[in-house]
Coordinates of N, CA and C and ligand atoms in Angstrom, one line a residue:
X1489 N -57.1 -69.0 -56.2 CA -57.4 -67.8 -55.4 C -56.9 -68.0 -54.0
X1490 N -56.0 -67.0 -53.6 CA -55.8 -67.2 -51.8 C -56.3 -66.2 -51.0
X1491 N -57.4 -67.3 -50.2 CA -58.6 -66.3 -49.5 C -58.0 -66.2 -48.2
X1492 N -58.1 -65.5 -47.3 CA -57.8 -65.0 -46.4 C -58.9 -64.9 -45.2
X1493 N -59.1 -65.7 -43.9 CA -60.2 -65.7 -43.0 C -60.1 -65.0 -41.8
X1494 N -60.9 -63.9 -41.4 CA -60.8 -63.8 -40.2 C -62.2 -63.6 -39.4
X1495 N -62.3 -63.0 -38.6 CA -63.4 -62.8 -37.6 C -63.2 -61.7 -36.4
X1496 N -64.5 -61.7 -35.7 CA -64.5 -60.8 -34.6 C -64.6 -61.9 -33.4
X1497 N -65.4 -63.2 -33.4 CA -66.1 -63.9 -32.5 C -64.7 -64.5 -32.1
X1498 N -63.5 -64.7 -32.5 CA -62.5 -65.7 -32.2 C -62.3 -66.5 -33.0
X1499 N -60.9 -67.0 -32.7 CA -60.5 -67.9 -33.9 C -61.3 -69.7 -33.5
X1500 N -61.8 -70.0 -32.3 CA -62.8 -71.1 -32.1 C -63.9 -70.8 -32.7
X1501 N -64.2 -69.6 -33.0 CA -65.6 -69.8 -33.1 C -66.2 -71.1 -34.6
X1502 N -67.7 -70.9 -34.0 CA -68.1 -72.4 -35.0 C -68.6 -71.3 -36.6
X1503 N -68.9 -70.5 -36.6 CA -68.9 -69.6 -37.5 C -68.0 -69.5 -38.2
X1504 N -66.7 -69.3 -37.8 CA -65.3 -69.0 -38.6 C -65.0 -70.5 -39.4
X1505 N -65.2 -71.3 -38.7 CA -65.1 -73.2 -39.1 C -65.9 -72.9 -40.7
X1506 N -67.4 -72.7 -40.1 CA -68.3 -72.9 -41.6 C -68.0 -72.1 -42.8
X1507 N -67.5 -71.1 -42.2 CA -67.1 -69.9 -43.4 C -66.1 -70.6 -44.4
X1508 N -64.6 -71.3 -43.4 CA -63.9 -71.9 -44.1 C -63.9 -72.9 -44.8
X1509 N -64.9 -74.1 -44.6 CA -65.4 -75.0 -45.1 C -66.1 -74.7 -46.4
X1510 N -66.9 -73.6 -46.2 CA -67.4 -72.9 -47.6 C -66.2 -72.2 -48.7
X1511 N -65.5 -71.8 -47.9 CA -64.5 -71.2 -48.8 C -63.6 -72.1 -49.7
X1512 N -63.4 -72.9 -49.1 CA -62.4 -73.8 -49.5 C -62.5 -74.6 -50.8
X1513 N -63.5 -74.4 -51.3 CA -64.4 -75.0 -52.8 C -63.3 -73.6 -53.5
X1514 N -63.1 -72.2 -53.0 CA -63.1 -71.2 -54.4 C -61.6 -71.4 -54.2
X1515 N -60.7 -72.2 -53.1 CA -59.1 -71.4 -53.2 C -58.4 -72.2 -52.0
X1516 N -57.6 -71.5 -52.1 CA -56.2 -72.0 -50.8 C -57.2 -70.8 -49.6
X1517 N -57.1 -71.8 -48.7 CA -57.7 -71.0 -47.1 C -56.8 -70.9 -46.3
X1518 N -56.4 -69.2 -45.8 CA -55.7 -69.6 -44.4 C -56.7 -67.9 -43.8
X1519 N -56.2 -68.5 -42.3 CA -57.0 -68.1 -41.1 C -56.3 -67.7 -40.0
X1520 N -56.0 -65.7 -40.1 CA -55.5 -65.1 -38.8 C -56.9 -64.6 -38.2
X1521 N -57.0 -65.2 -37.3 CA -58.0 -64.6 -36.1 C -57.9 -64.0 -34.8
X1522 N -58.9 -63.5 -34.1 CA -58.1 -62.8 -32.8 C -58.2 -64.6 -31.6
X1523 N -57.6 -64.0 -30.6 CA -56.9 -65.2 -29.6 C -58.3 -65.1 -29.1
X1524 N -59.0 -64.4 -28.5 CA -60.2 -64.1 -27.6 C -61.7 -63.2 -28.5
X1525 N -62.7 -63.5 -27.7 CA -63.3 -62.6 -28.8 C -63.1 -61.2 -28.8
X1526 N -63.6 -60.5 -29.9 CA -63.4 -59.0 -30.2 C -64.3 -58.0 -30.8
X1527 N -65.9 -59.0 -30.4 CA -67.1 -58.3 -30.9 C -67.0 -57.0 -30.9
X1528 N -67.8 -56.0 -31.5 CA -68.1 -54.6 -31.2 C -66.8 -53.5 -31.2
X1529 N -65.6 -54.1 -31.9 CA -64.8 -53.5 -31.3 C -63.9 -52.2 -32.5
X1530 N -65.1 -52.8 -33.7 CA -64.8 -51.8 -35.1 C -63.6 -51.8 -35.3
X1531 N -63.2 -50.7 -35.6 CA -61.6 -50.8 -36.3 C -60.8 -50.6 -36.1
X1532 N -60.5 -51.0 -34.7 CA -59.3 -50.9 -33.7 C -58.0 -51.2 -34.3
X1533 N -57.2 -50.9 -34.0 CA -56.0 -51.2 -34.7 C -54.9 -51.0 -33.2
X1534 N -53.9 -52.3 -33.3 CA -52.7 -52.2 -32.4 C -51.9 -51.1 -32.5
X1535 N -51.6 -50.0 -32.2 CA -50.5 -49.8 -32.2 C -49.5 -49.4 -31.1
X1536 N -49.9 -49.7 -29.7 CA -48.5 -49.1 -28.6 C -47.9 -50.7 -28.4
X1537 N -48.1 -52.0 -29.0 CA -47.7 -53.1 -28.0 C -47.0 -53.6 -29.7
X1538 N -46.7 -54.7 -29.4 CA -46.4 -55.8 -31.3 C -47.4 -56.7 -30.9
X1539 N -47.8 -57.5 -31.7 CA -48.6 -58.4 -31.9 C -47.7 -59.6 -31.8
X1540 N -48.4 -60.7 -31.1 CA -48.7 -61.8 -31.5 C -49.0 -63.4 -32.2
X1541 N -48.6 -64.1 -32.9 CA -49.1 -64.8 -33.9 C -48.6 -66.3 -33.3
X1542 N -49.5 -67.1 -32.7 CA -49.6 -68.7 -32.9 C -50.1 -69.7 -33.4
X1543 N -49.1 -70.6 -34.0 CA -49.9 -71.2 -35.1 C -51.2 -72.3 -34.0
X1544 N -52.4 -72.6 -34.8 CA -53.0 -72.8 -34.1 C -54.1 -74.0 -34.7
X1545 N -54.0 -75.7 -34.1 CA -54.6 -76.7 -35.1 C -56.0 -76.2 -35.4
X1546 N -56.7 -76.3 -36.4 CA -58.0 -75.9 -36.7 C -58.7 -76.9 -37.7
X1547 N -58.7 -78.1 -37.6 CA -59.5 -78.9 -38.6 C -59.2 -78.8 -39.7
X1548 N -57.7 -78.9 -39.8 CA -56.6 -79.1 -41.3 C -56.3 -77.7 -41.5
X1549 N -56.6 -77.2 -41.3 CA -57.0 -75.4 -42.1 C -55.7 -74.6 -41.2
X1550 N -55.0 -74.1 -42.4 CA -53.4 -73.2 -42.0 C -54.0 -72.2 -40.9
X1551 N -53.9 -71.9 -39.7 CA -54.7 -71.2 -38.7 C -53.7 -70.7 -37.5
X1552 N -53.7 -69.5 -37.7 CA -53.0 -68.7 -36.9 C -53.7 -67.6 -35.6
X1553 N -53.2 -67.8 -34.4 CA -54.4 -66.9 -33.7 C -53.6 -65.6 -33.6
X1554 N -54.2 -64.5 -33.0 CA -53.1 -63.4 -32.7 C -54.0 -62.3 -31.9
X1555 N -53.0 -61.7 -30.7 CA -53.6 -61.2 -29.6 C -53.9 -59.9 -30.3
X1556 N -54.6 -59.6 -30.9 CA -54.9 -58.5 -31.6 C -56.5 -58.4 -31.8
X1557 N -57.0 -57.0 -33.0 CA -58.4 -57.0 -33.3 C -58.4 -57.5 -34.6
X1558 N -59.7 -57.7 -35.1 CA -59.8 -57.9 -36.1 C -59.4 -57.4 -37.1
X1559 N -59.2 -55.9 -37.4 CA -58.8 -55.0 -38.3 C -57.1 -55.7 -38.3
X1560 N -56.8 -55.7 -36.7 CA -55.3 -56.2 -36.9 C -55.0 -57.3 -37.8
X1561 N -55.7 -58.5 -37.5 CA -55.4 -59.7 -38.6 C -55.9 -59.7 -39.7
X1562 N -56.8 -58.9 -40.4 CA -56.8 -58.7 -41.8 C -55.5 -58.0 -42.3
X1563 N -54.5 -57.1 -41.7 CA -53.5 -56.5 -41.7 C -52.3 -57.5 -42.0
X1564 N -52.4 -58.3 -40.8 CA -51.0 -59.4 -40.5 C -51.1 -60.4 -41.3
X1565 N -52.3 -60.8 -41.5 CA -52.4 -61.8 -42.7 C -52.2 -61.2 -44.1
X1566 N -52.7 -59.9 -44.8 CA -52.0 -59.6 -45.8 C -50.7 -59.5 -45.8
X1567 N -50.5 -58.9 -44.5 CA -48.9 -58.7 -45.1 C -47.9 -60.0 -45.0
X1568 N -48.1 -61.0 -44.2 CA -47.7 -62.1 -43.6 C -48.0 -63.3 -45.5
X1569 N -49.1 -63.1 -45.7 CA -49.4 -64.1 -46.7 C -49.4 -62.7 -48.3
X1570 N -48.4 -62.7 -48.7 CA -48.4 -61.7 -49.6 C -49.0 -62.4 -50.8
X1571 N -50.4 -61.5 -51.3 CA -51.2 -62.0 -52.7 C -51.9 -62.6 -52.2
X1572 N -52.6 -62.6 -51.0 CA -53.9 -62.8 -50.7 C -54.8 -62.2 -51.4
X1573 N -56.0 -63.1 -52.5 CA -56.4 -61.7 -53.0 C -58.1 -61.4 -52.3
X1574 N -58.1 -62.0 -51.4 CA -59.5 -61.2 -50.9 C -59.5 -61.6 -49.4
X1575 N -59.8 -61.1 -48.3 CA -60.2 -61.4 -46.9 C -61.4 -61.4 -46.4
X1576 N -62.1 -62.6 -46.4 CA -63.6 -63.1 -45.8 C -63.7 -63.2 -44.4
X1577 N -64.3 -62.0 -43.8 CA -64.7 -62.0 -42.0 C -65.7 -62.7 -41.5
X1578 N -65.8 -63.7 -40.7 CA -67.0 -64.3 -39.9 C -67.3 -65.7 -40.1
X1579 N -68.1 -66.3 -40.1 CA -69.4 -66.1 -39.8 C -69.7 -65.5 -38.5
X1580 N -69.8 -64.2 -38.0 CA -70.4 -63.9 -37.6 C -71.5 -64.4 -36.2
X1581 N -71.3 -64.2 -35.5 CA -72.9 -65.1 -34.5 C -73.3 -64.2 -33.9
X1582 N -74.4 -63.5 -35.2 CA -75.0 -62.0 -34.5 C -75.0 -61.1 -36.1
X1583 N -76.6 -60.7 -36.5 CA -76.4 -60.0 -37.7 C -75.5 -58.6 -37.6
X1584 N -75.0 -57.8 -38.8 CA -74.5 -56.9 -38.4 C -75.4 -56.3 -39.8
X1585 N -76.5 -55.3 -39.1 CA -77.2 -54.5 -39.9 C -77.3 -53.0 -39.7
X1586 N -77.2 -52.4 -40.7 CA -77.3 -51.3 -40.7 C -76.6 -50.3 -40.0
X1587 N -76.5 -49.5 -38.8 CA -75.9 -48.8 -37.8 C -74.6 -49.3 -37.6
X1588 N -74.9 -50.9 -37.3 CA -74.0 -51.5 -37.0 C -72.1 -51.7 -37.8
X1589 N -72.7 -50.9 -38.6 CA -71.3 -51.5 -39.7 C -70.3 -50.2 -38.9
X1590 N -70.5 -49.5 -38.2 CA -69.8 -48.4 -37.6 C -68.8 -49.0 -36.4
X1591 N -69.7 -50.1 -35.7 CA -68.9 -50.8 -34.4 C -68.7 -52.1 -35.1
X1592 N -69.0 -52.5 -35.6 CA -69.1 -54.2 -36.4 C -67.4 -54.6 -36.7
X1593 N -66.8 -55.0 -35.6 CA -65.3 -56.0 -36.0 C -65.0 -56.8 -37.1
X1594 N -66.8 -57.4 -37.1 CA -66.6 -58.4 -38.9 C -66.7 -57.2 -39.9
X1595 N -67.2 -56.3 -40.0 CA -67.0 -55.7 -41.2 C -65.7 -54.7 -40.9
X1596 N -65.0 -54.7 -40.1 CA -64.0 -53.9 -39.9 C -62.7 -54.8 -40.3
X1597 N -62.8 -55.8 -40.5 CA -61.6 -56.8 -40.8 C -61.6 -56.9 -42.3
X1598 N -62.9 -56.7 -42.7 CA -63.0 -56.8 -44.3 C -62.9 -55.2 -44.7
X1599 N -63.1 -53.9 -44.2 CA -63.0 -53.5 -44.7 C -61.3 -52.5 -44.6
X1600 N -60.7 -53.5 -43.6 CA -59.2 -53.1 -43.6 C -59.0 -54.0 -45.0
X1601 N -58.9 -55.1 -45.2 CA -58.2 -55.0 -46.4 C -58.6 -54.5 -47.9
X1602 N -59.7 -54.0 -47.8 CA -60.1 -53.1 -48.8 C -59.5 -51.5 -48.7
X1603 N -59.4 -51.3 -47.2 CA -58.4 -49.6 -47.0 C -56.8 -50.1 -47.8
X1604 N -56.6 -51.6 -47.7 CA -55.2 -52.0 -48.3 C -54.5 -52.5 -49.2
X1605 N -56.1 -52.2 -50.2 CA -56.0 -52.6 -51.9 C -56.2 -53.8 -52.0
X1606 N -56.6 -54.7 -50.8 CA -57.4 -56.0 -51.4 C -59.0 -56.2 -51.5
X1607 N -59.5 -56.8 -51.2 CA -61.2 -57.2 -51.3 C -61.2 -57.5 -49.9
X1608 N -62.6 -57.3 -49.7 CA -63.1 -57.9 -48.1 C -64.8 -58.1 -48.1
X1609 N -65.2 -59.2 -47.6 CA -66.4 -59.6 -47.5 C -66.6 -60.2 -46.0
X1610 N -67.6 -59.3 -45.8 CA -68.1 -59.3 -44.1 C -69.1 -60.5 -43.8
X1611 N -69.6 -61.6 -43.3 CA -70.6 -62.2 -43.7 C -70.7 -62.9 -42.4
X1612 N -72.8 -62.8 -41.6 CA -72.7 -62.6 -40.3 C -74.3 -62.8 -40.1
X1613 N -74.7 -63.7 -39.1 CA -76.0 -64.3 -39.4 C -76.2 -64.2 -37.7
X1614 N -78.1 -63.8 -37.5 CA -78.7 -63.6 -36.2 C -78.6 -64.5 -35.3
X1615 N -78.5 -64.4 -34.1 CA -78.5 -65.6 -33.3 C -79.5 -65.5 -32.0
X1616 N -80.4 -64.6 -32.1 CA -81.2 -64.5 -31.2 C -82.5 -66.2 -31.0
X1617 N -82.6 -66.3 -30.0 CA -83.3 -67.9 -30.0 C -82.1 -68.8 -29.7
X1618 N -82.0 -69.1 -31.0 CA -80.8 -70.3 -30.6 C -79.0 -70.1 -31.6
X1619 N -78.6 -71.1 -31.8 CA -77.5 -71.2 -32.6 C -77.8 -70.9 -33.6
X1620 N -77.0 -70.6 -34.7 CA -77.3 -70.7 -36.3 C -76.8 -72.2 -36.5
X1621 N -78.0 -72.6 -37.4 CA -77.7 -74.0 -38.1 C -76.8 -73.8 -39.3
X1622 N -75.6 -73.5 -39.4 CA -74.6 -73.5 -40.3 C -74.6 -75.0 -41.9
X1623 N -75.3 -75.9 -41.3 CA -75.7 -76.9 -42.1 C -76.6 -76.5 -43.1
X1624 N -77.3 -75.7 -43.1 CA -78.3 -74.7 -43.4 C -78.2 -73.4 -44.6
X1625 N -77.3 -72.5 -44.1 CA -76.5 -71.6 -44.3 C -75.9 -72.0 -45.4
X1626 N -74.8 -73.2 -45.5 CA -73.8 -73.3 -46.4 C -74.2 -72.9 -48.0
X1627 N -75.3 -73.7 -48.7 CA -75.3 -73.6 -49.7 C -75.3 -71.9 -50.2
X1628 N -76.2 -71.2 -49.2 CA -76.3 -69.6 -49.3 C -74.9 -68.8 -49.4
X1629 N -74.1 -69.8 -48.7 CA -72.5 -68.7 -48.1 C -72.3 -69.2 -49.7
X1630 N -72.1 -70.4 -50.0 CA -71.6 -70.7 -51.3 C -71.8 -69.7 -52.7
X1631 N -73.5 -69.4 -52.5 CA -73.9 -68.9 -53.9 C -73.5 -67.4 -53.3
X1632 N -73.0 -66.7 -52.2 CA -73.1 -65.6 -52.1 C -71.1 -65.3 -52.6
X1633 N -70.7 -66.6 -52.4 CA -68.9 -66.1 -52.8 C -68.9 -66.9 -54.3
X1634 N -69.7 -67.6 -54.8 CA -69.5 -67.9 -56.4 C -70.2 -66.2 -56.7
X1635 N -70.6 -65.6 -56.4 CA -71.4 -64.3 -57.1 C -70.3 -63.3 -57.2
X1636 N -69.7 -63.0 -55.4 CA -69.0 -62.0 -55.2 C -67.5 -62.2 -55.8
X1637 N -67.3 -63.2 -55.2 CA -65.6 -63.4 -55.2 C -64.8 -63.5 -56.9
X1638 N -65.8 -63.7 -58.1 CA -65.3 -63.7 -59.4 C -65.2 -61.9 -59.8
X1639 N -66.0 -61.1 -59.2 CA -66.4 -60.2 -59.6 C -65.2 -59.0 -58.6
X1640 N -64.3 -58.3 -59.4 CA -63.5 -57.5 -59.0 C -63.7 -56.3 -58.6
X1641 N -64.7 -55.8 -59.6 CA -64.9 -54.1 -59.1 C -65.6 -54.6 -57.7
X1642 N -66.3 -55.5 -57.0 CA -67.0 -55.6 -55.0 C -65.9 -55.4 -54.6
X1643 N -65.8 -54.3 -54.0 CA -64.0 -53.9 -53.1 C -64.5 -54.2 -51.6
X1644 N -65.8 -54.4 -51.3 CA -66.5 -54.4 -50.0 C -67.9 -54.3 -50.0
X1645 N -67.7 -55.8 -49.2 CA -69.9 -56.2 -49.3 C -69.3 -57.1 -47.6
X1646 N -70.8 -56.5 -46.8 CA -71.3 -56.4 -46.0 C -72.7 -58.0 -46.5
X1647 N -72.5 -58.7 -45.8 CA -73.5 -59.7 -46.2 C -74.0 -60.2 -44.7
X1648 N -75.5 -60.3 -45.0 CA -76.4 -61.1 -43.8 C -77.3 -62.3 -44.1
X1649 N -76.7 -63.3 -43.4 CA -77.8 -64.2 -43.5 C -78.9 -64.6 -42.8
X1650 N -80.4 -64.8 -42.9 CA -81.3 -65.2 -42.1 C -81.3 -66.6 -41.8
X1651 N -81.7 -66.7 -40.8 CA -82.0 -68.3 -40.2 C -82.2 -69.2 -41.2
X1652 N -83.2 -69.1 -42.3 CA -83.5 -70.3 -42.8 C -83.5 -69.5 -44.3
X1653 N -82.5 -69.1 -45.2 CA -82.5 -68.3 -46.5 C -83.8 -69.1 -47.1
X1654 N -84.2 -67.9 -48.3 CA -85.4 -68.2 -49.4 C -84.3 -68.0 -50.9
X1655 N -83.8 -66.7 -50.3 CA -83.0 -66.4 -51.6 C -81.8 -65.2 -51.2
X1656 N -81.9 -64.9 -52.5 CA -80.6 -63.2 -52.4 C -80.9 -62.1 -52.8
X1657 N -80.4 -61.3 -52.2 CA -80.8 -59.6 -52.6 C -80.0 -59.0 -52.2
X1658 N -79.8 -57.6 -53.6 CA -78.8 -56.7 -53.2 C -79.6 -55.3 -52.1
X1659 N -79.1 -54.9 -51.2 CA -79.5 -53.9 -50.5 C -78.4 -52.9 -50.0
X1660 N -79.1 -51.9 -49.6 CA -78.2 -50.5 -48.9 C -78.4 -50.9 -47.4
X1661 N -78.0 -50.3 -46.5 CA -77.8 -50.3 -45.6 C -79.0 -50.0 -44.6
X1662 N -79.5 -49.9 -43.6 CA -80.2 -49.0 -43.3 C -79.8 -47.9 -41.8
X1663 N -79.5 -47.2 -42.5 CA -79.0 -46.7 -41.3 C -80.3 -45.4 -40.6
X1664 N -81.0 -45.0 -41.7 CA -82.2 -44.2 -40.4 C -82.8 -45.3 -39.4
X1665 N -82.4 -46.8 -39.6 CA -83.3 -47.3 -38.6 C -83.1 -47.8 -37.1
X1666 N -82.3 -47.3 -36.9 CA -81.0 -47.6 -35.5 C -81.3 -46.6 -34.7
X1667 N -81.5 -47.8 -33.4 CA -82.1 -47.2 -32.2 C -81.3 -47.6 -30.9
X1668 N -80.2 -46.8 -30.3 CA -79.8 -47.3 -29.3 C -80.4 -46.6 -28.2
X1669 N -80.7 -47.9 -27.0 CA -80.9 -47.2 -25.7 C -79.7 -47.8 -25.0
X1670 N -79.6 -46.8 -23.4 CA -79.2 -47.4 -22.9 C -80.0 -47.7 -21.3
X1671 N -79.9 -49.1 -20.7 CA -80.7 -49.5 -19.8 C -80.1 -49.7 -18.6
X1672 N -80.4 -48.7 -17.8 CA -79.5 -48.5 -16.1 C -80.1 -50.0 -15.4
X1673 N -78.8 -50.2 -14.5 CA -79.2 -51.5 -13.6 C -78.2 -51.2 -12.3
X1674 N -78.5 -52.4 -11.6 CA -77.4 -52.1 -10.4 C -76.8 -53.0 -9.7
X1675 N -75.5 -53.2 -9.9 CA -74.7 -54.6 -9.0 C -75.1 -55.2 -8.2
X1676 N -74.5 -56.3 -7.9 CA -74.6 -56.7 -6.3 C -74.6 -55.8 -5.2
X1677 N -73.5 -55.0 -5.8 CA -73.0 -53.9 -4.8 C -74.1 -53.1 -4.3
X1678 N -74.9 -52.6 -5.3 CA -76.0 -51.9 -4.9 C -75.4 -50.4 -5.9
X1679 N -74.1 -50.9 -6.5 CA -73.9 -49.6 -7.4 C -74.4 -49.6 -9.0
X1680 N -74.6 -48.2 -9.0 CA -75.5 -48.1 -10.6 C -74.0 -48.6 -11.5
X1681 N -75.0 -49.0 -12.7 CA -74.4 -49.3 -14.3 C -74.9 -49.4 -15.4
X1682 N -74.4 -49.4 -16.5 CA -75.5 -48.7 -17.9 C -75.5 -50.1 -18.9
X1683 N -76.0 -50.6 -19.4 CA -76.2 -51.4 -20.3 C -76.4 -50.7 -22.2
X1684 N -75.4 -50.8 -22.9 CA -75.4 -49.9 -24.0 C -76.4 -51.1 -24.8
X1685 N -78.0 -50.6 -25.1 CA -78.9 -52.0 -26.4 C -78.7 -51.1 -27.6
X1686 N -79.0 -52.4 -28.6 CA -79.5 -51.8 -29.4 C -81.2 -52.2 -29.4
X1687 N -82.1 -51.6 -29.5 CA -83.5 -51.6 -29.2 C -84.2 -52.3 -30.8
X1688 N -85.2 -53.1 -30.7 CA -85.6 -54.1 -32.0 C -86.4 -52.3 -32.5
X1689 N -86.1 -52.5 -34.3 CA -86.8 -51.5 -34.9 C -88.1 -51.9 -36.0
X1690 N -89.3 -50.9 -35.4 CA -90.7 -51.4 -36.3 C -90.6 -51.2 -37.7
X1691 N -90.4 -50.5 -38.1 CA -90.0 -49.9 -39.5 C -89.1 -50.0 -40.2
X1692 N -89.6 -51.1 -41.5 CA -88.3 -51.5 -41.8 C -88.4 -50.9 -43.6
X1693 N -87.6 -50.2 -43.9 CA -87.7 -49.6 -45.7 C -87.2 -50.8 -46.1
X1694 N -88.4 -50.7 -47.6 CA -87.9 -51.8 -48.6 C -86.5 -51.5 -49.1
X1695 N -86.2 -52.7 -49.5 CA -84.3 -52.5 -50.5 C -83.0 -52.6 -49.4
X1696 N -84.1 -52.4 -48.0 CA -82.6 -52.3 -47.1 C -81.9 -53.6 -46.8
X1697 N -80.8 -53.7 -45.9 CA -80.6 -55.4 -45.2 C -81.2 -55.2 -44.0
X1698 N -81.9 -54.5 -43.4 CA -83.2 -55.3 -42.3 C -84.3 -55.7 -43.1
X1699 N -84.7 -55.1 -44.3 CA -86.0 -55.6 -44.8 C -85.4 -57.1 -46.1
X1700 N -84.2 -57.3 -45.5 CA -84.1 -58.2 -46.3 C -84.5 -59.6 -45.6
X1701 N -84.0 -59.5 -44.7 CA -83.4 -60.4 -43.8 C -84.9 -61.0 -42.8
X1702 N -85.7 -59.2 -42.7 CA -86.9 -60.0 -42.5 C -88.0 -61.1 -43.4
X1703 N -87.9 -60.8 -44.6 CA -88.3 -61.3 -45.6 C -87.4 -62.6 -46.1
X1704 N -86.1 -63.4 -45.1 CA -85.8 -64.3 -45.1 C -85.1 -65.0 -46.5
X1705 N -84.5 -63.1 -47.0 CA -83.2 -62.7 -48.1 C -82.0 -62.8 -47.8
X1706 N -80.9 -63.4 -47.9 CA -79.6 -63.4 -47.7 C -79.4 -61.5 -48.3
X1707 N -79.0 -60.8 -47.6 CA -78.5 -59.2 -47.7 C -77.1 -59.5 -48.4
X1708 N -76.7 -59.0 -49.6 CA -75.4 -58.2 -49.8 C -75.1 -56.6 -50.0
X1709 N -74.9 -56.4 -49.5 CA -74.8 -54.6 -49.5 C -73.5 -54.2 -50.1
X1710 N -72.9 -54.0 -51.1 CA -71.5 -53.2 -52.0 C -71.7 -52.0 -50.7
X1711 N -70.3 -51.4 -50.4 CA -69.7 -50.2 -49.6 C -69.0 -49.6 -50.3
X1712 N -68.9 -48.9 -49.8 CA -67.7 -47.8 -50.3 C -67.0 -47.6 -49.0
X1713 N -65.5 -47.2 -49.4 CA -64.7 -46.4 -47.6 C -64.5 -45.0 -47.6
X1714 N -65.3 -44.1 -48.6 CA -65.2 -43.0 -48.3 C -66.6 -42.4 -48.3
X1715 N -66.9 -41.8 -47.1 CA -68.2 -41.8 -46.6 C -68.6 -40.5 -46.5
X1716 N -68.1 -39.3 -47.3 CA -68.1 -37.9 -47.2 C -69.3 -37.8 -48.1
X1717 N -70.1 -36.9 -47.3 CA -71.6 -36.4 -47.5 C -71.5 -35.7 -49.0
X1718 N -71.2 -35.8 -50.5 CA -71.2 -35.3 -51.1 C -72.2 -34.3 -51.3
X1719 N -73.6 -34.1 -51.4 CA -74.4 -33.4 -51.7 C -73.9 -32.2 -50.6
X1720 N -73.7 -32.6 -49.6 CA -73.8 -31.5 -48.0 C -72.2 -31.2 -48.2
X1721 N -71.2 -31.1 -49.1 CA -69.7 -31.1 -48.7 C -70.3 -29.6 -50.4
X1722 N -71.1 -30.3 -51.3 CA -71.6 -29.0 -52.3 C -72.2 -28.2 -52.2
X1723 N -73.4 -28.1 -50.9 CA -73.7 -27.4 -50.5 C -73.2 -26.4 -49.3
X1724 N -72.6 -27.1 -48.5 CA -71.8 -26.3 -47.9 C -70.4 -25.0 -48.3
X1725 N -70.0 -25.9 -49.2 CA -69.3 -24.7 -50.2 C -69.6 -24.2 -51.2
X1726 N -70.8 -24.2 -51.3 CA -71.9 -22.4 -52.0 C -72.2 -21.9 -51.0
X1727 N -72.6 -22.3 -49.9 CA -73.3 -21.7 -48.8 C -71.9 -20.6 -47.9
X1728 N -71.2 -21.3 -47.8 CA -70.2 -21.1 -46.7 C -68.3 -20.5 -47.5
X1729 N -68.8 -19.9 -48.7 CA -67.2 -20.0 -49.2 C -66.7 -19.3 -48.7
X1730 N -64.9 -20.1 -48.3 CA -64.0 -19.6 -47.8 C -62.7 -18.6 -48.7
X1731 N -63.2 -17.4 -48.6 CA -61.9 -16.6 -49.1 C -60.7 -16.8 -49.0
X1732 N -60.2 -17.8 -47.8 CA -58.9 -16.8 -47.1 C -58.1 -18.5 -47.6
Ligands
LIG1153 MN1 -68.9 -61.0 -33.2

């Protein structure tokens, strides 16, 4: 199998290292990542400038950086390593739940190569407190790509790991439970500025990946890339038909 690694945190990050280390049991590993980080930055895509690609030492592992986003290097490494058959984003340092999969660079790198007929697995663990202990993690990353990565119809899973896994669970997303504020502050200067949070949420539904993760579940969530409100696209065309 030739798996394909990228990320949002950068191609240093210590995240991107453990993912590879894990991967490397199921296949051939190579690794386009962005040059700098590229958190939050969803599914940006280059297109007024060309891109970039340096090959780059990474603890034996074929590793290429590139001044781009992440969406971009899931792109450049498919097309660059032709028959890659799946592209694994992260580890992550920072869960991406629920709301989040809208701005989330790690799931936006996996879910470019699923917009490009390959597989993509997002996979991205909390970091509030301290570091993630990745020593920790591993055997979870392992049983979560022995599950996924045999199985062809997953065209896109969204996976979270908690600090210290119990186990695994399939879940949906949660997206009623996303709460952004935003929190004014003021420079040195004495001039205002906004702080975009996302605010901690009390209520968490069973089956979701917040209620997984609380409960100290490794989250896999299956996606889809076509996100049209079926029920509301049939009701609107009884409600609203257009003659013309
Ligand atoms: Mn990140």
């Amino acid at each position: 199998m030739r798996i394909l690694l990228a990320n949002d945190d950068g191609i240093y990050s210590p995240g991107l290292l453990a993912l590879a280390h894990a991967a490397r049991r199921f296949g051939e590993v190579r690794i386009f990542a962005p040059d700098v980080e590229q958190s939050s930055m969803g599914h940006a895509i280059t297109h007024s400038r060309p891109l970039t690609v340096k090959r780059t030492p990474l603890d034996g592992f074929q590793a290429w950086r590139v001044n781009g986003t992440p969406a971009d290097c899931a792109a450049l490494g498919l097309n660059v390593w032709e028959g890659a058959d799946v592209v694994l984003s992260g580890i992550n340092l920072g869960a991406n739940l629920g709301n989040a999969a809208w701005h989330s660079g790690t799931l936006a790198a996996a879910r470019q190569a699923a917009l490009l007929g390959s597989r993509g697995i997002a996979l991205s663990t909390p970091t509030r407190g301290s570091e993630p202990d990745f020593a920790t993690l591993e055997p979870y990353v392992v049983r979560v790509l022995e599950t996924v990565l045999p199985d062809g119809t997953l065209r896109l899973v969204n996976v979270n790991l908690p600090r210290e896994p119990t186990g695994l669970c399939w879940t949906r997303l949660s997206i009623r439970h996303y709460d952004g504020r935003v929190v004014p502050g003021e420079d040195p200067m004495g001039r205002k500025h906004y702080w975009l949070t996302v605010h901690p949420i009390e209520e968490v539904e069973e089956g979701t990946d917040r209620w997984a993760l609380r409960h100290g579940l490794v989250s896999l969530s299956p996606l889809r890339l076509d996100p049209t409100d079926v029920d509301g696209l049939e009701a609107a065309a009884r409600q609203h038909p257009f003659s013309d």
